[in-house]
């Protein structure tokens, strides 16, 4: 997909300064947050440990190293972060290959963004191997670029993933709309200075000034995203 990004200060016909849309993957576009928890539960069961349900909200949406480190510390399992990361990725990809469901509204939104030539990036904390596998279901033609968690020194909740995506698209982060499903992802996008719409998957996300929270991706379309970045954008400072 090729797109031209409006120059800074240029308004679209719809009266918006939106320059790009940046989308999280797991839980936002594809119904896979349960896959990660199943993979983690299976891996630790093989190590002789049972994961507590309340830990799920702690590990959701975070980088693999953080989630793996937390679970190793919580269970005192005899495995390194590096070993567990490989194990979890393998188990997750096994599940992906059995079939992945896009969340309601995801396919329609991606098609709409493509139809209107909106620069779009997939921004994930998952590793490149997982992102590439998921693109089979999502359709790589819908994205101008993808950013994976293992390609950056710091991933979510740091701002680096979204700053990287905006920079590579030549967009001002403040004129990018981000769609996320976790507190960790929202923190990353907001730290980058992006406008955020949250569609909570596993854990609730609080609605605060400057952040929009909806119940389903079916509520989100291009007009909605354009409304988040109004005309004559003013500095957030």
PDB file of N, CA and C in Angstrom, residues 112-168:
ATOM      1  N   UNK A 112     -10.922  -0.244   5.309  1.00  0.00           N
ATOM      2  CA  UNK A 112     -11.281   1.168   5.159  1.00  0.00           C
ATOM      3  C   UNK A 112     -10.030   2.046   5.121  1.00  0.00           C
ATOM      4  N   UNK A 113      -9.073   1.759   6.001  1.00  0.00           N
ATOM      5  CA  UNK A 113      -7.832   2.536   6.012  1.00  0.00           C
ATOM      6  C   UNK A 113      -7.079   2.364   4.695  1.00  0.00           C
ATOM      7  N   UNK A 114      -7.058   1.140   4.182  1.00  0.00           N
ATOM      8  CA  UNK A 114      -6.386   0.882   2.909  1.00  0.00           C
ATOM      9  C   UNK A 114      -7.091   1.597   1.768  1.00  0.00           C
ATOM     10  N   UNK A 115      -8.416   1.533   1.751  1.00  0.00           N
ATOM     11  CA  UNK A 115      -9.201   2.142   0.686  1.00  0.00           C
ATOM     12  C   UNK A 115      -8.939   3.640   0.581  1.00  0.00           C
ATOM     13  N   UNK A 116      -8.774   4.290   1.738  1.00  0.00           N
ATOM     14  CA  UNK A 116      -8.581   5.738   1.763  1.00  0.00           C
ATOM     15  C   UNK A 116      -7.104   6.139   1.791  1.00  0.00           C
ATOM     16  N   UNK A 117      -6.218   5.162   1.658  1.00  0.00           N
ATOM     17  CA  UNK A 117      -4.791   5.475   1.589  1.00  0.00           C
ATOM     18  C   UNK A 117      -4.214   6.074   2.844  1.00  0.00           C
ATOM     19  N   UNK A 118      -4.744   5.687   4.005  1.00  0.00           N
ATOM     20  CA  UNK A 118      -4.237   6.213   5.270  1.00  0.00           C
ATOM     21  C   UNK A 118      -2.974   5.446   5.662  1.00  0.00           C
ATOM     22  N   UNK A 119      -1.852   6.126   5.861  1.00  0.00           N
ATOM     23  CA  UNK A 119      -0.637   5.442   6.306  1.00  0.00           C
ATOM     24  C   UNK A 119      -0.900   4.686   7.603  1.00  0.00           C
ATOM     25  N   UNK A 120      -0.572   3.407   7.605  1.00  0.00           N
ATOM     26  CA  UNK A 120      -0.938   2.534   8.718  1.00  0.00           C
ATOM     27  C   UNK A 120       0.247   1.668   9.125  1.00  0.00           C
ATOM     28  N   UNK A 121       0.460   1.548  10.433  1.00  0.00           N
ATOM     29  CA  UNK A 121       1.535   0.703  10.948  1.00  0.00           C
ATOM     30  C   UNK A 121       0.998  -0.263  11.989  1.00  0.00           C
ATOM     31  N   UNK A 122       1.558  -1.450  12.008  1.00  0.00           N
ATOM     32  CA  UNK A 122       1.276  -2.441  13.041  1.00  0.00           C
ATOM     33  C   UNK A 122       2.408  -2.339  14.053  1.00  0.00           C
ATOM     34  N   UNK A 123       2.064  -2.080  15.314  1.00  0.00           N
ATOM     35  CA  UNK A 123       3.073  -1.833  16.351  1.00  0.00           C
ATOM     36  C   UNK A 123       2.846  -2.815  17.487  1.00  0.00           C
ATOM     37  N   UNK A 124       3.724  -3.807  17.610  1.00  0.00           N
ATOM     38  CA  UNK A 124       3.499  -4.897  18.551  1.00  0.00           C
ATOM     39  C   UNK A 124       4.684  -5.115  19.472  1.00  0.00           C
ATOM     40  N   UNK A 125       4.398  -5.604  20.680  1.00  0.00           N
ATOM     41  CA  UNK A 125       5.455  -6.017  21.602  1.00  0.00           C
ATOM     42  C   UNK A 125       5.875  -7.459  21.335  1.00  0.00           C
ATOM     43  N   UNK A 126       5.140  -8.159  20.469  1.00  0.00           N
ATOM     44  CA  UNK A 126       5.490  -9.529  20.116  1.00  0.00           C
ATOM     45  C   UNK A 126       6.737  -9.555  19.245  1.00  0.00           C
ATOM     46  N   UNK A 127       7.395 -10.710  19.217  1.00  0.00           N
ATOM     47  CA  UNK A 127       8.610 -10.848  18.428  1.00  0.00           C
ATOM     48  C   UNK A 127       8.291 -10.906  16.929  1.00  0.00           C
ATOM     49  N   UNK A 128       9.324 -10.639  16.113  1.00  0.00           N
ATOM     50  CA  UNK A 128       9.147 -10.603  14.666  1.00  0.00           C
ATOM     51  C   UNK A 128       8.568 -11.905  14.105  1.00  0.00           C
ATOM     52  N   UNK A 129       9.012 -13.042  14.625  1.00  0.00           N
ATOM     53  CA  UNK A 129       8.486 -14.315  14.126  1.00  0.00           C
ATOM     54  C   UNK A 129       6.977 -14.408  14.321  1.00  0.00           C
ATOM     55  N   UNK A 130       6.485 -13.896  15.443  1.00  0.00           N
ATOM     56  CA  UNK A 130       5.054 -13.916  15.729  1.00  0.00           C
ATOM     57  C   UNK A 130       4.319 -12.912  14.846  1.00  0.00           C
ATOM     58  N   UNK A 131       4.871 -11.713  14.708  1.00  0.00           N
ATOM     59  CA  UNK A 131       4.246 -10.680  13.873  1.00  0.00           C
ATOM     60  C   UNK A 131       4.098 -11.176  12.439  1.00  0.00           C
ATOM     61  N   UNK A 132       5.164 -11.756  11.891  1.00  0.00           N
ATOM     62  CA  UNK A 132       5.120 -12.232  10.504  1.00  0.00           C
ATOM     63  C   UNK A 132       4.101 -13.351  10.334  1.00  0.00           C
ATOM     64  N   UNK A 133       3.991 -14.214  11.317  1.00  0.00           N
ATOM     65  CA  UNK A 133       2.998 -15.286  11.257  1.00  0.00           C
ATOM     66  C   UNK A 133       1.586 -14.697  11.290  1.00  0.00           C
ATOM     67  N   UNK A 134       1.394 -13.671  12.101  1.00  0.00           N
ATOM     68  CA  UNK A 134       0.072 -13.056  12.236  1.00  0.00           C
ATOM     69  C   UNK A 134      -0.331 -12.295  10.979  1.00  0.00           C
ATOM     70  N   UNK A 135       0.649 -11.773  10.254  1.00  0.00           N
ATOM     71  CA  UNK A 135       0.347 -11.026   9.040  1.00  0.00           C
ATOM     72  C   UNK A 135      -0.323 -11.885   7.975  1.00  0.00           C
ATOM     73  N   UNK A 136      -0.169 -13.197   8.078  1.00  0.00           N
ATOM     74  CA  UNK A 136      -0.851 -14.102   7.150  1.00  0.00           C
ATOM     75  C   UNK A 136      -2.360 -13.938   7.301  1.00  0.00           C
ATOM     76  N   UNK A 137      -2.814 -13.789   8.545  1.00  0.00           N
ATOM     77  CA  UNK A 137      -4.242 -13.616   8.814  1.00  0.00           C
ATOM     78  C   UNK A 137      -4.691 -12.174   8.617  1.00  0.00           C
ATOM     79  N   UNK A 138      -3.846 -11.226   9.010  1.00  0.00           N
ATOM     80  CA  UNK A 138      -4.217  -9.813   8.953  1.00  0.00           C
ATOM     81  C   UNK A 138      -4.131  -9.239   7.541  1.00  0.00           C
ATOM     82  N   UNK A 139      -3.179  -9.757   6.761  1.00  0.00           N
ATOM     83  CA  UNK A 139      -2.955  -9.224   5.429  1.00  0.00           C
ATOM     84  C   UNK A 139      -1.885  -8.150   5.468  1.00  0.00           C
ATOM     85  N   UNK A 140      -0.664  -8.502   5.078  1.00  0.00           N
ATOM     86  CA  UNK A 140       0.442  -7.531   5.167  1.00  0.00           C
ATOM     87  C   UNK A 140       0.233  -6.338   4.252  1.00  0.00           C
ATOM     88  N   UNK A 141      -0.651  -6.494   3.252  1.00  0.00           N
ATOM     89  CA  UNK A 141      -0.911  -5.386   2.332  1.00  0.00           C
ATOM     90  C   UNK A 141      -1.600  -4.208   3.014  1.00  0.00           C
ATOM     91  N   UNK A 142      -2.142  -4.437   4.214  1.00  0.00           N
ATOM     92  CA  UNK A 142      -2.837  -3.373   4.929  1.00  0.00           C
ATOM     93  C   UNK A 142      -1.886  -2.439   5.687  1.00  0.00           C
ATOM     94  N   UNK A 143      -0.601  -2.788   5.747  1.00  0.00           N
ATOM     95  CA  UNK A 143       0.319  -2.022   6.580  1.00  0.00           C
ATOM     96  C   UNK A 143       1.498  -1.490   5.773  1.00  0.00           C
ATOM     97  N   UNK A 144       1.797  -0.203   5.976  1.00  0.00           N
ATOM     98  CA  UNK A 144       2.972   0.397   5.357  1.00  0.00           C
ATOM     99  C   UNK A 144       4.244  -0.084   6.044  1.00  0.00           C
ATOM    100  N   UNK A 145       4.151  -0.388   7.314  1.00  0.00           N
ATOM    101  CA  UNK A 145       5.292  -0.935   8.038  1.00  0.00           C
ATOM    102  C   UNK A 145       4.808  -1.659   9.279  1.00  0.00           C
ATOM    103  N   UNK A 146       5.677  -2.505   9.823  1.00  0.00           N
ATOM    104  CA  UNK A 146       5.382  -3.197  11.082  1.00  0.00           C
ATOM    105  C   UNK A 146       6.585  -3.048  12.007  1.00  0.00           C
ATOM    106  N   UNK A 147       6.309  -2.921  13.293  1.00  0.00           N
ATOM    107  CA  UNK A 147       7.344  -2.793  14.310  1.00  0.00           C
ATOM    108  C   UNK A 147       7.144  -3.927  15.317  1.00  0.00           C
ATOM    109  N   UNK A 148       8.188  -4.734  15.530  1.00  0.00           N
ATOM    110  CA  UNK A 148       8.116  -5.862  16.464  1.00  0.00           C
ATOM    111  C   UNK A 148       8.920  -5.563  17.725  1.00  0.00           C
ATOM    112  N   UNK A 149       8.509  -6.190  18.814  1.00  0.00           N
ATOM    113  CA  UNK A 149       9.109  -5.897  20.111  1.00  0.00           C
ATOM    114  C   UNK A 149      10.578  -6.231  20.236  1.00  0.00           C
ATOM    115  N   UNK A 150      11.036  -7.265  19.518  1.00  0.00           N
ATOM    116  CA  UNK A 150      12.440  -7.661  19.653  1.00  0.00           C
ATOM    117  C   UNK A 150      13.358  -6.884  18.720  1.00  0.00           C
ATOM    118  N   UNK A 151      12.804  -5.897  18.007  1.00  0.00           N
ATOM    119  CA  UNK A 151      13.616  -5.074  17.111  1.00  0.00           C
ATOM    120  C   UNK A 151      14.061  -3.772  17.764  1.00  0.00           C
ATOM    121  N   UNK A 152      13.575  -3.526  18.962  1.00  0.00           N
ATOM    122  CA  UNK A 152      13.893  -2.281  19.666  1.00  0.00           C
ATOM    123  C   UNK A 152      14.565  -2.596  20.997  1.00  0.00           C
ATOM    124  N   UNK A 153      15.402  -1.672  21.445  1.00  0.00           N
ATOM    125  CA  UNK A 153      16.041  -1.846  22.760  1.00  0.00           C
ATOM    126  C   UNK A 153      15.000  -1.767  23.862  1.00  0.00           C
ATOM    127  N   UNK A 154      14.041  -0.858  23.697  1.00  0.00           N
ATOM    128  CA  UNK A 154      12.957  -0.708  24.673  1.00  0.00           C
ATOM    129  C   UNK A 154      11.622  -0.812  23.933  1.00  0.00           C
ATOM    130  N   UNK A 155      10.749  -1.650  24.457  1.00  0.00           N
ATOM    131  CA  UNK A 155       9.422  -1.763  23.862  1.00  0.00           C
ATOM    132  C   UNK A 155       8.380  -1.243  24.843  1.00  0.00           C
ATOM    133  N   UNK A 156       7.127  -1.522  24.597  1.00  0.00           N
ATOM    134  CA  UNK A 156       6.047  -1.035  25.465  1.00  0.00           C
ATOM    135  C   UNK A 156       6.312  -1.461  26.907  1.00  0.00           C
ATOM    136  N   UNK A 157       6.087  -0.608  27.920  1.00  0.00           N
ATOM    137  CA  UNK A 157       5.335   0.652  27.920  1.00  0.00           C
ATOM    138  C   UNK A 157       6.157   1.891  27.552  1.00  0.00           C
ATOM    139  N   UNK A 158       7.413   1.723  27.139  1.00  0.00           N
ATOM    140  CA  UNK A 158       8.210   2.874  26.713  1.00  0.00           C
ATOM    141  C   UNK A 158       7.630   3.433  25.404  1.00  0.00           C
ATOM    142  N   UNK A 159       7.895   4.680  25.095  1.00  0.00           N
ATOM    143  CA  UNK A 159       7.321   5.290  23.892  1.00  0.00           C
ATOM    144  C   UNK A 159       7.987   4.862  22.595  1.00  0.00           C
ATOM    145  N   UNK A 160       9.119   4.185  22.680  1.00  0.00           N
ATOM    146  CA  UNK A 160       9.943   3.879  21.511  1.00  0.00           C
ATOM    147  C   UNK A 160       9.197   3.232  20.340  1.00  0.00           C
ATOM    148  N   UNK A 161       8.329   2.231  20.583  1.00  0.00           N
ATOM    149  CA  UNK A 161       7.655   1.600  19.435  1.00  0.00           C
ATOM    150  C   UNK A 161       6.828   2.584  18.616  1.00  0.00           C
ATOM    151  N   UNK A 162       6.069   3.429  19.285  1.00  0.00           N
ATOM    152  CA  UNK A 162       5.215   4.370  18.561  1.00  0.00           C
ATOM    153  C   UNK A 162       6.003   5.538  17.990  1.00  0.00           C
ATOM    154  N   UNK A 163       7.046   5.964  18.673  1.00  0.00           N
ATOM    155  CA  UNK A 163       7.908   7.001  18.113  1.00  0.00           C
ATOM    156  C   UNK A 163       8.611   6.481  16.857  1.00  0.00           C
ATOM    157  N   UNK A 164       9.020   5.228  16.898  1.00  0.00           N
ATOM    158  CA  UNK A 164       9.679   4.610  15.748  1.00  0.00           C
ATOM    159  C   UNK A 164       8.744   4.520  14.556  1.00  0.00           C
ATOM    160  N   UNK A 165       7.522   4.059  14.810  1.00  0.00           N
ATOM    161  CA  UNK A 165       6.541   3.918  13.728  1.00  0.00           C
ATOM    162  C   UNK A 165       6.219   5.272  13.105  1.00  0.00           C
ATOM    163  N   UNK A 166       5.972   6.273  13.943  1.00  0.00           N
ATOM    164  CA  UNK A 166       5.656   7.604  13.427  1.00  0.00           C
ATOM    165  C   UNK A 166       6.816   8.163  12.614  1.00  0.00           C
ATOM    166  N   UNK A 167       8.027   8.001  13.132  1.00  0.00           N
ATOM    167  CA  UNK A 167       9.203   8.516  12.441  1.00  0.00           C
ATOM    168  C   UNK A 167       9.377   7.871  11.071  1.00  0.00           C
ATOM    169  N   UNK A 168       9.208   6.567  11.019  1.00  0.00           N
ATOM    170  CA  UNK A 168       9.392   5.857   9.743  1.00  0.00           C
ATOM    171  C   UNK A 168       8.311   6.211   8.734  1.00  0.00           C
TER     172      UNK A 168
END
